[in-house]
PDB file of C-alpha atoms and ligand atoms in Angstrom:
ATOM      1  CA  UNK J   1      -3.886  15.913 -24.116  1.00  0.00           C
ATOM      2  CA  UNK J   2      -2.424  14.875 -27.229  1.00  0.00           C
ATOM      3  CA  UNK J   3      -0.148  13.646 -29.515  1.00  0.00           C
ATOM      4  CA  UNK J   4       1.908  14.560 -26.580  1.00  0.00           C
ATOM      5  CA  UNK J   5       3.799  11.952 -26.116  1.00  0.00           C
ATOM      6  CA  UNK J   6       6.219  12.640 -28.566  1.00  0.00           C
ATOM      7  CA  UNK J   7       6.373  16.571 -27.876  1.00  0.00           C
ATOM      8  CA  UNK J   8       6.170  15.884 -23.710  1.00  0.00           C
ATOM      9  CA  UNK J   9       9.022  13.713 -24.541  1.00  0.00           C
ATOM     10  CA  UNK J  10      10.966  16.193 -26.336  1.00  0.00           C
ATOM     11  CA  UNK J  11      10.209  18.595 -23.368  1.00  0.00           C
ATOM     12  CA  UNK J  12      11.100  16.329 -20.690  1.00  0.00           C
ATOM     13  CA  UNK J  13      14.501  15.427 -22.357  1.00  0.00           C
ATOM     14  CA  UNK J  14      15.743  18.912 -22.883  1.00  0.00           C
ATOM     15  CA  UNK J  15      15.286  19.705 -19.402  1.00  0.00           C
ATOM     16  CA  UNK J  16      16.982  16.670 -18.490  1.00  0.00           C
ATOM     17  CA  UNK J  17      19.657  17.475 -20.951  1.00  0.00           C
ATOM     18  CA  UNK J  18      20.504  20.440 -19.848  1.00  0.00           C
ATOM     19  CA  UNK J  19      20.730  19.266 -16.208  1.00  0.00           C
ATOM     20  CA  UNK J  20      23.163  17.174 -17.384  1.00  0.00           C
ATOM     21  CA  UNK J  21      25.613  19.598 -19.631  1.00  0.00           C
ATOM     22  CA  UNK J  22      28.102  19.066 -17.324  1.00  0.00           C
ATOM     23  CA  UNK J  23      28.098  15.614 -16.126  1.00  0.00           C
ATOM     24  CA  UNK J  24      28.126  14.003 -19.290  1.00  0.00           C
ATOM     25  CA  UNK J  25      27.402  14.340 -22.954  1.00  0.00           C
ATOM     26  CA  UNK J  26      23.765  15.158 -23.796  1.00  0.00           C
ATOM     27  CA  UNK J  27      23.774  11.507 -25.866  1.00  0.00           C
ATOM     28  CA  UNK J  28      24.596   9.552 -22.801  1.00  0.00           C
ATOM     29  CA  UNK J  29      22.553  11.854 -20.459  1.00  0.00           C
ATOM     30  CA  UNK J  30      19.737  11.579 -22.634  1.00  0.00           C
ATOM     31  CA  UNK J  31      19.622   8.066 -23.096  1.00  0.00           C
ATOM     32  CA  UNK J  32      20.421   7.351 -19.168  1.00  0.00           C
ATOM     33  CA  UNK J  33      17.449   9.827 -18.574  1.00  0.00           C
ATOM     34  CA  UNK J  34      15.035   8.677 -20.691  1.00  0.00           C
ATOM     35  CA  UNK J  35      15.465   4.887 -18.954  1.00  0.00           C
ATOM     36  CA  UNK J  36      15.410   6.289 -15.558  1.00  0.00           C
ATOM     37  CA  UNK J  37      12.715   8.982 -15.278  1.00  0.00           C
ATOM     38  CA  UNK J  38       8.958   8.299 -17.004  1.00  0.00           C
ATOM     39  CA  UNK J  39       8.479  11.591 -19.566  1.00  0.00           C
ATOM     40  CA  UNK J  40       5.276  12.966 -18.814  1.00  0.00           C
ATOM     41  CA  UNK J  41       3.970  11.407 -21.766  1.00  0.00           C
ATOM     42  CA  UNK J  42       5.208   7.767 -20.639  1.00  0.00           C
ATOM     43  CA  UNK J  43       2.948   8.905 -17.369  1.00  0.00           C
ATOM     44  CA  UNK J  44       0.022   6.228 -16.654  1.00  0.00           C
ATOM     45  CA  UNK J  45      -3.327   8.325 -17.983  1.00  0.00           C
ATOM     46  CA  UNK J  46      -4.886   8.199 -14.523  1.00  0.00           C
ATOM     47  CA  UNK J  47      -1.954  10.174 -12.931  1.00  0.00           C
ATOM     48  CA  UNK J  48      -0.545  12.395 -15.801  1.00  0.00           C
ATOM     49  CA  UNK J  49       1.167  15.564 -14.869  1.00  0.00           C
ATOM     50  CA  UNK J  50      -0.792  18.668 -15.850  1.00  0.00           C
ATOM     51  CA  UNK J  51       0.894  19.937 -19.535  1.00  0.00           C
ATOM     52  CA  UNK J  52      -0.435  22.499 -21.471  1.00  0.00           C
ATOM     53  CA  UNK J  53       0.615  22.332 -24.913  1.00  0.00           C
ATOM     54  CA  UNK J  54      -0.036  25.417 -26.274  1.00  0.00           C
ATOM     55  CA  UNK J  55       2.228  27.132 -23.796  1.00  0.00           C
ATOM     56  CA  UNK J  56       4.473  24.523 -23.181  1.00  0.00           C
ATOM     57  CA  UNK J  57       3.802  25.135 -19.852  1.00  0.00           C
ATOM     58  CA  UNK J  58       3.157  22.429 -16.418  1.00  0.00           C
ATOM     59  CA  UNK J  59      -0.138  23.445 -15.415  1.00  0.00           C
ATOM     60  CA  UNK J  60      -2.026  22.802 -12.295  1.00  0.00           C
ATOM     61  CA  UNK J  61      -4.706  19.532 -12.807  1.00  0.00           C
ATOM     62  CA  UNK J  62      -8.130  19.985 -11.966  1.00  0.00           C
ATOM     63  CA  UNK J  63      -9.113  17.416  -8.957  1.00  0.00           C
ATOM     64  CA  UNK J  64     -10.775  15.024  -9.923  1.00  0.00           C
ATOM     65  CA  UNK J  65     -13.863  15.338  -7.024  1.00  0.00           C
ATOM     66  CA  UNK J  66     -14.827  18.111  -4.889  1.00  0.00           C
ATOM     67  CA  UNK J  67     -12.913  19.521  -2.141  1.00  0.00           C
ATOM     68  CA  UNK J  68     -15.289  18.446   0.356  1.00  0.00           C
ATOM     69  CA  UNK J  69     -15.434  14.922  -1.340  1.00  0.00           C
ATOM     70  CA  UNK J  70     -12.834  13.454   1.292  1.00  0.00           C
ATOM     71  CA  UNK J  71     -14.686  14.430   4.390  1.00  0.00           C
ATOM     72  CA  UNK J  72     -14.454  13.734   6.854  1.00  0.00           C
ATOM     73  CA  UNK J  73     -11.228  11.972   6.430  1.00  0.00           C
ATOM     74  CA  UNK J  74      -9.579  14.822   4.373  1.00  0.00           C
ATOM     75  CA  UNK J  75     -11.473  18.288   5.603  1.00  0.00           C
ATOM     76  CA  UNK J  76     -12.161  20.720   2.511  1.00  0.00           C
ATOM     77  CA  UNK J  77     -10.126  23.477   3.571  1.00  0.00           C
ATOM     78  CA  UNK J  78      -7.139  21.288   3.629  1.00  0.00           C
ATOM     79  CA  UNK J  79      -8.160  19.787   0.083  1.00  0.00           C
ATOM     80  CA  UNK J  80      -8.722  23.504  -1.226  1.00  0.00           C
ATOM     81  CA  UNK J  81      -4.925  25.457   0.120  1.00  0.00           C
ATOM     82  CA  UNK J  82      -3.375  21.839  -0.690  1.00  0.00           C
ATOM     83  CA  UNK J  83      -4.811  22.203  -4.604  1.00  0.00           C
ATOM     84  CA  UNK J  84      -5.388  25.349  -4.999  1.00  0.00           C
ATOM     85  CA  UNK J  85      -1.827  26.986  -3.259  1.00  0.00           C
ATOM     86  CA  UNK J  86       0.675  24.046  -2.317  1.00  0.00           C
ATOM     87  CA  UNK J  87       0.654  22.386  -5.336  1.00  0.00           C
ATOM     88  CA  UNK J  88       0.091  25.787  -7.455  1.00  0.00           C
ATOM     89  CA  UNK J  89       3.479  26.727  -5.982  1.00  0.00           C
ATOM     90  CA  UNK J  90       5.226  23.561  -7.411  1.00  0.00           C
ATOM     91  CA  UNK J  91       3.913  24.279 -10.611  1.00  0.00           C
ATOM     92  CA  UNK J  92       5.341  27.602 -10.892  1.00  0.00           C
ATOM     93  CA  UNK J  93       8.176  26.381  -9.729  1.00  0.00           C
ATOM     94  CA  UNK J  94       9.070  23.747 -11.984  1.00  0.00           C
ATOM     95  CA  UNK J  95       7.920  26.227 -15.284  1.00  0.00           C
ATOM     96  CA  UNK J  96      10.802  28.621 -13.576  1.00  0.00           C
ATOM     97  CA  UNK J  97      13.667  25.897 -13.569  1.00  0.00           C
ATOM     98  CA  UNK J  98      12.344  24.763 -16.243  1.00  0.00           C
ATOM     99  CA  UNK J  99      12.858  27.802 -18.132  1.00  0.00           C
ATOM    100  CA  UNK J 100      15.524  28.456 -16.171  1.00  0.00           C
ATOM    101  CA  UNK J 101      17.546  25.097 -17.582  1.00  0.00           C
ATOM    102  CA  UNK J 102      16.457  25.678 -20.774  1.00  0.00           C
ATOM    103  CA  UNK J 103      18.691  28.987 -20.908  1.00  0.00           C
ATOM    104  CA  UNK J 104      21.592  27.448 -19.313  1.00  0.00           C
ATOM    105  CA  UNK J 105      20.880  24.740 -22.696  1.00  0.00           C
ATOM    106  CA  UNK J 106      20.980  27.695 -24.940  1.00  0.00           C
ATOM    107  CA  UNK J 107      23.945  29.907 -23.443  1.00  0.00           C
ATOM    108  CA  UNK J 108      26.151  27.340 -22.347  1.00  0.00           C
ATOM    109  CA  UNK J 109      26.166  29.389 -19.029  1.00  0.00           C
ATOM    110  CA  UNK J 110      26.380  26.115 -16.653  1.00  0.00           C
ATOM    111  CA  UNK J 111      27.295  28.408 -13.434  1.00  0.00           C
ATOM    112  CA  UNK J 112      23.715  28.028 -11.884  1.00  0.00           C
ATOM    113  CA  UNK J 113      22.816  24.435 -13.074  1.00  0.00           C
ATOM    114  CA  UNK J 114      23.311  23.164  -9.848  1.00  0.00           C
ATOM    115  CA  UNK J 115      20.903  25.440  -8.371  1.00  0.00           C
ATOM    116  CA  UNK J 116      18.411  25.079 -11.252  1.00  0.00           C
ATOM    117  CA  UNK J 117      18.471  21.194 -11.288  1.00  0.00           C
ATOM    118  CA  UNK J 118      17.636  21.405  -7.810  1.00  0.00           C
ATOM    119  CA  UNK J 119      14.830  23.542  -8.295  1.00  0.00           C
ATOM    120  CA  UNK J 120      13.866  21.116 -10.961  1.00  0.00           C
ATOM    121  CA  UNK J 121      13.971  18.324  -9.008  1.00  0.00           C
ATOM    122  CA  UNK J 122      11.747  19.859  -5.891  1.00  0.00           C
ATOM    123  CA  UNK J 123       9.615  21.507  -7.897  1.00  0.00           C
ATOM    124  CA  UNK J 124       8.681  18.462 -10.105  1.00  0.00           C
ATOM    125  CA  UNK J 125       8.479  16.314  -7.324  1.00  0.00           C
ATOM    126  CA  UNK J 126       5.964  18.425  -6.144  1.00  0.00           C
ATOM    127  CA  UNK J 127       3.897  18.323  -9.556  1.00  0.00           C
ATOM    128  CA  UNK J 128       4.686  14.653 -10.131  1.00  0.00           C
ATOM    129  CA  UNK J 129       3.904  13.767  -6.291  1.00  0.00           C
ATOM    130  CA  UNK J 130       0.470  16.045  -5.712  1.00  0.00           C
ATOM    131  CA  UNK J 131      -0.824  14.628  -8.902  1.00  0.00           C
ATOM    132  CA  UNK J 132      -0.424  10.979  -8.447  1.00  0.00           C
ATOM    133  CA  UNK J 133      -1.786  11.879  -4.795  1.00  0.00           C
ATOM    134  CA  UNK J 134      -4.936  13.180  -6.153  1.00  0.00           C
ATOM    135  CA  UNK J 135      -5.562  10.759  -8.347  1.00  0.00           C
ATOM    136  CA  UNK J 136      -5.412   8.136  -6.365  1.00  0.00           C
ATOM    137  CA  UNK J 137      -7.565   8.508  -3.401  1.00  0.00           C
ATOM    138  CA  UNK J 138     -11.945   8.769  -4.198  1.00  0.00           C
ATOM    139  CA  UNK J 139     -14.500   9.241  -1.618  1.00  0.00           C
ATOM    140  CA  UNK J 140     -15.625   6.206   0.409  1.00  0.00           C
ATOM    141  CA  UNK J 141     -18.875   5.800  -1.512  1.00  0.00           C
ATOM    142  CA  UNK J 142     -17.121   6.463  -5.054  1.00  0.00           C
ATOM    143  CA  UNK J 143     -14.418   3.338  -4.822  1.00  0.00           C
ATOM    144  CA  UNK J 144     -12.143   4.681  -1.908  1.00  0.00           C
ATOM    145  CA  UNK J 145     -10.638   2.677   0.602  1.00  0.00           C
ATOM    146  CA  UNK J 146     -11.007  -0.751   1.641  1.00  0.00           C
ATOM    147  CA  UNK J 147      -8.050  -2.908  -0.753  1.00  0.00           C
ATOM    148  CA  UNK J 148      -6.969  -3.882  -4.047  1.00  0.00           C
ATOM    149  CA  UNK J 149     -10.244  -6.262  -6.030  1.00  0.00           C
ATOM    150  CA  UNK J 150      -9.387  -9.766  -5.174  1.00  0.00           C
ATOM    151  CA  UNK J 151      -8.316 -11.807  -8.304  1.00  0.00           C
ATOM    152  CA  UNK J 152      -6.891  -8.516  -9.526  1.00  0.00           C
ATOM    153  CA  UNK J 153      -2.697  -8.463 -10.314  1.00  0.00           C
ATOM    154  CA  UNK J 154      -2.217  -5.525  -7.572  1.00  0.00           C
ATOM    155  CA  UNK J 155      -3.940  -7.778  -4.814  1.00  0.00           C
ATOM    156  CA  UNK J 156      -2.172 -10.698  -6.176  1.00  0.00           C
ATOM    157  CA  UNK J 157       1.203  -8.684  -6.178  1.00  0.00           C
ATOM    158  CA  UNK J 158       0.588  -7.223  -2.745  1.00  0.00           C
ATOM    159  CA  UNK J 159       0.420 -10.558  -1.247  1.00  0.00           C
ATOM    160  CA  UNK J 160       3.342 -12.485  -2.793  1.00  0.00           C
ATOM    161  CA  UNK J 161       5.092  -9.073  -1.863  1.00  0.00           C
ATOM    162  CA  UNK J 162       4.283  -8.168   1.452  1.00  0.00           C
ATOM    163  CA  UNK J 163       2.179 -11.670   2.710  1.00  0.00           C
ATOM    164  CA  UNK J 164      -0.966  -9.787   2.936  1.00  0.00           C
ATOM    165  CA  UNK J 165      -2.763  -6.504   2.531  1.00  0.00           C
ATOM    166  CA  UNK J 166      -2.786  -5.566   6.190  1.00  0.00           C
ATOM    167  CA  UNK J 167       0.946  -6.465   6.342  1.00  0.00           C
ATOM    168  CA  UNK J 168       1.001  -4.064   3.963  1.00  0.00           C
ATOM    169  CA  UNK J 169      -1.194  -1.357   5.387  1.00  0.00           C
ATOM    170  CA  UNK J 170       0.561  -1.965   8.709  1.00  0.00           C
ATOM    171  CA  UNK J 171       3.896  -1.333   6.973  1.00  0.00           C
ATOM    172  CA  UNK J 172       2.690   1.633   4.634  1.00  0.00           C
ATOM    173  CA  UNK J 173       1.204   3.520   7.639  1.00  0.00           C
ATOM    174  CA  UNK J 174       4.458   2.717  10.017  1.00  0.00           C
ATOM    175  CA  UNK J 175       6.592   4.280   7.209  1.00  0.00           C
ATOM    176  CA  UNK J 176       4.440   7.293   6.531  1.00  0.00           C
ATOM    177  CA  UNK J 177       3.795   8.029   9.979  1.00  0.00           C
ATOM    178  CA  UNK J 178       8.213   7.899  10.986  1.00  0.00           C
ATOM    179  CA  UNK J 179       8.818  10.064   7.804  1.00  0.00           C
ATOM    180  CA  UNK J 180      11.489  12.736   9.470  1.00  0.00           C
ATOM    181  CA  UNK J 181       9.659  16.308   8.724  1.00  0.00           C
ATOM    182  CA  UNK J 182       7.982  16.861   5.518  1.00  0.00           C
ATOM    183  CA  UNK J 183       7.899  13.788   2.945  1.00  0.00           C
ATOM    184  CA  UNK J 184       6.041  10.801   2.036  1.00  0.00           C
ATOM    185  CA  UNK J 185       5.282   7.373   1.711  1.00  0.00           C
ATOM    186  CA  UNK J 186       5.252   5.662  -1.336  1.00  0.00           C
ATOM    187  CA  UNK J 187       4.467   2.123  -2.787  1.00  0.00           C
ATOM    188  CA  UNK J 188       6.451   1.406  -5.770  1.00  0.00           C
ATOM    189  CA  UNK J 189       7.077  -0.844  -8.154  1.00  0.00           C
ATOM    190  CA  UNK J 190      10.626  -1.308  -8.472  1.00  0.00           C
ATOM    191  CA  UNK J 191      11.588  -2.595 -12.293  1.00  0.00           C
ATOM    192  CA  UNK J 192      14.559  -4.290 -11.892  1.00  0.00           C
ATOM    193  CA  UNK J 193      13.831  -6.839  -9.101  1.00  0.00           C
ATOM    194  CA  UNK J 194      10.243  -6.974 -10.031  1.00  0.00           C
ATOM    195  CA  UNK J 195       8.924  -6.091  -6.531  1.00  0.00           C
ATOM    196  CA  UNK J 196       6.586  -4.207  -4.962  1.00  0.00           C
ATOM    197  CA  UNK J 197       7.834  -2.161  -2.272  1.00  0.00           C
ATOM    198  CA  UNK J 198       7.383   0.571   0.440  1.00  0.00           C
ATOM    199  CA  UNK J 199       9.599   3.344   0.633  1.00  0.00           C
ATOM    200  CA  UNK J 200       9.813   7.286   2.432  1.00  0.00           C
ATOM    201  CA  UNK J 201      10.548  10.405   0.506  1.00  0.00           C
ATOM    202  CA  UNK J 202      11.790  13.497   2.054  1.00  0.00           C
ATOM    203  CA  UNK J 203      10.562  16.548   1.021  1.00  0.00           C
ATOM    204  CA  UNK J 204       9.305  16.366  -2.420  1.00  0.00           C
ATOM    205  CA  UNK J 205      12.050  14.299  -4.283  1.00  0.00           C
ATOM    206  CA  UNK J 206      14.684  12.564  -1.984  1.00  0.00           C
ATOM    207  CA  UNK J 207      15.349   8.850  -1.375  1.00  0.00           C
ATOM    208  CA  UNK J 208      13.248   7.400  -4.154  1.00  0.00           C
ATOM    209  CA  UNK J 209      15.464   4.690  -6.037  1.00  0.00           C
ATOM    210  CA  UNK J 210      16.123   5.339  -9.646  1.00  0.00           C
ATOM    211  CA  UNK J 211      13.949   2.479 -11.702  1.00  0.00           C
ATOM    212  CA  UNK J 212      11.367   2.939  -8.882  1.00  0.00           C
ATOM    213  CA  UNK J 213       7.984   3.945 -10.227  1.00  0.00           C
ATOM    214  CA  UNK J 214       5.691   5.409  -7.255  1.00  0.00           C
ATOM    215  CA  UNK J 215       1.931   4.133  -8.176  1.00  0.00           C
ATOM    216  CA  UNK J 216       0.397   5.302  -4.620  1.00  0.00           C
ATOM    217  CA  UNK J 217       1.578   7.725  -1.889  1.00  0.00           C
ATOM    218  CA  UNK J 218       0.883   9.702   1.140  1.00  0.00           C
ATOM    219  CA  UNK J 219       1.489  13.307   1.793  1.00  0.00           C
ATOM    220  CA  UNK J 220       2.739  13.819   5.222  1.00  0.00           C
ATOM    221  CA  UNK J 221       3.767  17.039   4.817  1.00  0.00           C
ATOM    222  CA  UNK J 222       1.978  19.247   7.631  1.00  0.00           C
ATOM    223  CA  UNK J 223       0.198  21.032   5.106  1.00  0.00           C
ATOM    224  CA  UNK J 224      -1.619  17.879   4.690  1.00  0.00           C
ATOM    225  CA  UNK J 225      -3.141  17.413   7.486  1.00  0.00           C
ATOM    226  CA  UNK J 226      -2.509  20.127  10.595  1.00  0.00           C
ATOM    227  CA  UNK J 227      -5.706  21.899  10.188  1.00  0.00           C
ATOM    228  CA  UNK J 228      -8.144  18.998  11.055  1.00  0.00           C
ATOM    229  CA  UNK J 229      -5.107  16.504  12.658  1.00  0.00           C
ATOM    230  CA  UNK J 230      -2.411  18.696  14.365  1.00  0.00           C
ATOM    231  CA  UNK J 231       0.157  16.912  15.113  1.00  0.00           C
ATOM    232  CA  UNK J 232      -1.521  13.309  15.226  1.00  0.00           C
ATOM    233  CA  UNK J 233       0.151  12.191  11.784  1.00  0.00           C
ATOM    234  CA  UNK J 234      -1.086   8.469  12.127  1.00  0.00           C
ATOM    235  CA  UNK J 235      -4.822   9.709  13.035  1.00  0.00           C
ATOM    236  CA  UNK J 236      -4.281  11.435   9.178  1.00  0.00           C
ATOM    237  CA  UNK J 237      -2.623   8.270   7.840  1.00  0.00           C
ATOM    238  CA  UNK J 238      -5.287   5.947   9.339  1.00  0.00           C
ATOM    239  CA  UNK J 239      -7.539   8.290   7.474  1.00  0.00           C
ATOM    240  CA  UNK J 240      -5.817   8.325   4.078  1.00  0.00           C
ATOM    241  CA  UNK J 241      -6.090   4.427   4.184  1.00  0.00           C
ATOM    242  CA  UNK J 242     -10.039   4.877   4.193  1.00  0.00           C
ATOM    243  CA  UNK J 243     -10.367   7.094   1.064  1.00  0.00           C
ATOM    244  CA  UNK J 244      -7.225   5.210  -1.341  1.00  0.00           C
ATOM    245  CA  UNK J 245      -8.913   4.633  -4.787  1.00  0.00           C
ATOM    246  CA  UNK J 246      -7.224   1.025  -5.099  1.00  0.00           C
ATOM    247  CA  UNK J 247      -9.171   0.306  -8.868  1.00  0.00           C
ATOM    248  CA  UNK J 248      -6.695   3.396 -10.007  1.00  0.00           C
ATOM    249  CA  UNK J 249      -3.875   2.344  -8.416  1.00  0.00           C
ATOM    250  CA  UNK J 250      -4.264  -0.997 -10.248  1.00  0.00           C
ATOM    251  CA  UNK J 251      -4.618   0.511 -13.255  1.00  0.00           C
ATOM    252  CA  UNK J 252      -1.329   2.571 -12.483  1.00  0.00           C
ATOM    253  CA  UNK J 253       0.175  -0.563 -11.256  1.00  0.00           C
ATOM    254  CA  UNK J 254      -0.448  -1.938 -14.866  1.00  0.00           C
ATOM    255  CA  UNK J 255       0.649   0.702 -17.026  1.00  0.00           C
ATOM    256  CA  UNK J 256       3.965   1.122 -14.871  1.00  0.00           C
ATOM    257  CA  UNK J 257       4.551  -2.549 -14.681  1.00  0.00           C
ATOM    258  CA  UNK J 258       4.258  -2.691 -18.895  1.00  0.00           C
ATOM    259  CA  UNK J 259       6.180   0.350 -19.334  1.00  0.00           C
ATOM    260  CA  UNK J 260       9.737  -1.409 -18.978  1.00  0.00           C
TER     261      UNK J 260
HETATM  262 MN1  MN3 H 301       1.602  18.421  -0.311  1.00  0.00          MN
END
């Protein structure tokens, strides 16, 4: 992984810069951007968006257990077209807008930038989104489920936040399960008030609030769950709950929480 930061950095802001040609100047995009959205590089180790530096390419991350790890909660088939194709796609996606933007940097040719930034942004998400999601759920027997380590800041935080971790879990699943069509539930930290919260995304990017850092979330696209779950989204959400690796979540929780 490297000495990435700075080069991930460099990456991360020229796409962002040349989203922004025609909003404002690449100075003041660059600096708003850089505050607002964690560079890959910035990205807490456990949940680090696959970057290959010899290409300068997004690449897809390995998982980090076997397919059939999550069973029964998560059935391998799921865990295999969800890796292997769904998140593949967003990967190819974001290299394409990515090099996409990049041309519009070069050229000056802002025409399609409105197109390519939302490529960008739906695209990423869907890097960004699948990784954290991987990284943060283990089998049973291998630190998954139950809640945050008592005595730990994320349990601590949870309960000044929320009054308890199954007001929490109550309110994560209730939010996951009402997401309208394809989205997801996130907990985030949100930097300026200092808070843990609970919020939706739809689709693979909208409604998360600028200075929000996600540091655990729940797929509820379809493609998530139909094959073993059909349409019972909250049987699937009860069964996330049981496989959420909360030691890596706290160690997100603590490299987010430093970060700014
Ligand atoms: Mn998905």
């Amino acid at each position: 992984m490297s000495s990435a930061h700075g080069i991930d950095r460099r990456a991360a802001l020229g796409v962002l810069g040349a989203a922004g040609v025609v909003a404002m100047s690449a100075t003041a995009f660059a600096r708003q951007a850089a505050a607002a959205v964690p560079a890959p590089g910035n990205a807490p180790a456990d949940a680090r968006p696959g970057w290959d530096e010899a290409t300068g390419q997004y690449v897809l991350p390995a998982l980090p257990y076997a397919p059939e790890a999550l069973e029964p909660h998560i059935d391998a088939e799921t865990m295999r077209l969800h890796h292997g194709k769904h998140h593949q796609a967003y990967v190819n996606g974001l290299n394409k807008a990515v090099g996409e933007l990049r041309k519009i940097a070069e050229t000056g040719d802002a025409a399609l930038v409105k197109h390519w930034s939302r490529e960008l942004a739906f695209h990423g998400g869907g890097h960004v989104n699948h990784t954290i999601f991987w990284a943060v759920m283990a089998p049973p027997d291998k630190g998954g489920g139950g809640a945050p380590q008592p005595g730990t800041e994320l349990a601590a935080q949870i309960d000044r936040d929320f009054g308890s971790f199954s007001r929490f879990s109550a309110l994560f699943q209730a939010s996951a399960v009402a997401v309208e069509a394809s989205g997801w539930a996130w907990l985030v930290w949100d930097h300026v008030s200092r808070r843990l919260m609970v919020q939706q995304m739809e689709r693979q990017q909208d409604l998360l609030m600028t200075y929000a850092s996600p540091i655990m979330g729940a797929d509820v696209w379809e493609h998530a769950y139909y094959l073993r779950y059909q349409n019972r989204r909250a049987d699937y959400v009860k069964a996330f709950m049981n496989v959420i690796n909360w030691p890596v979540v706290d160690r997100i929780f603590a490299t987010v929480r430093g970060a700014r």
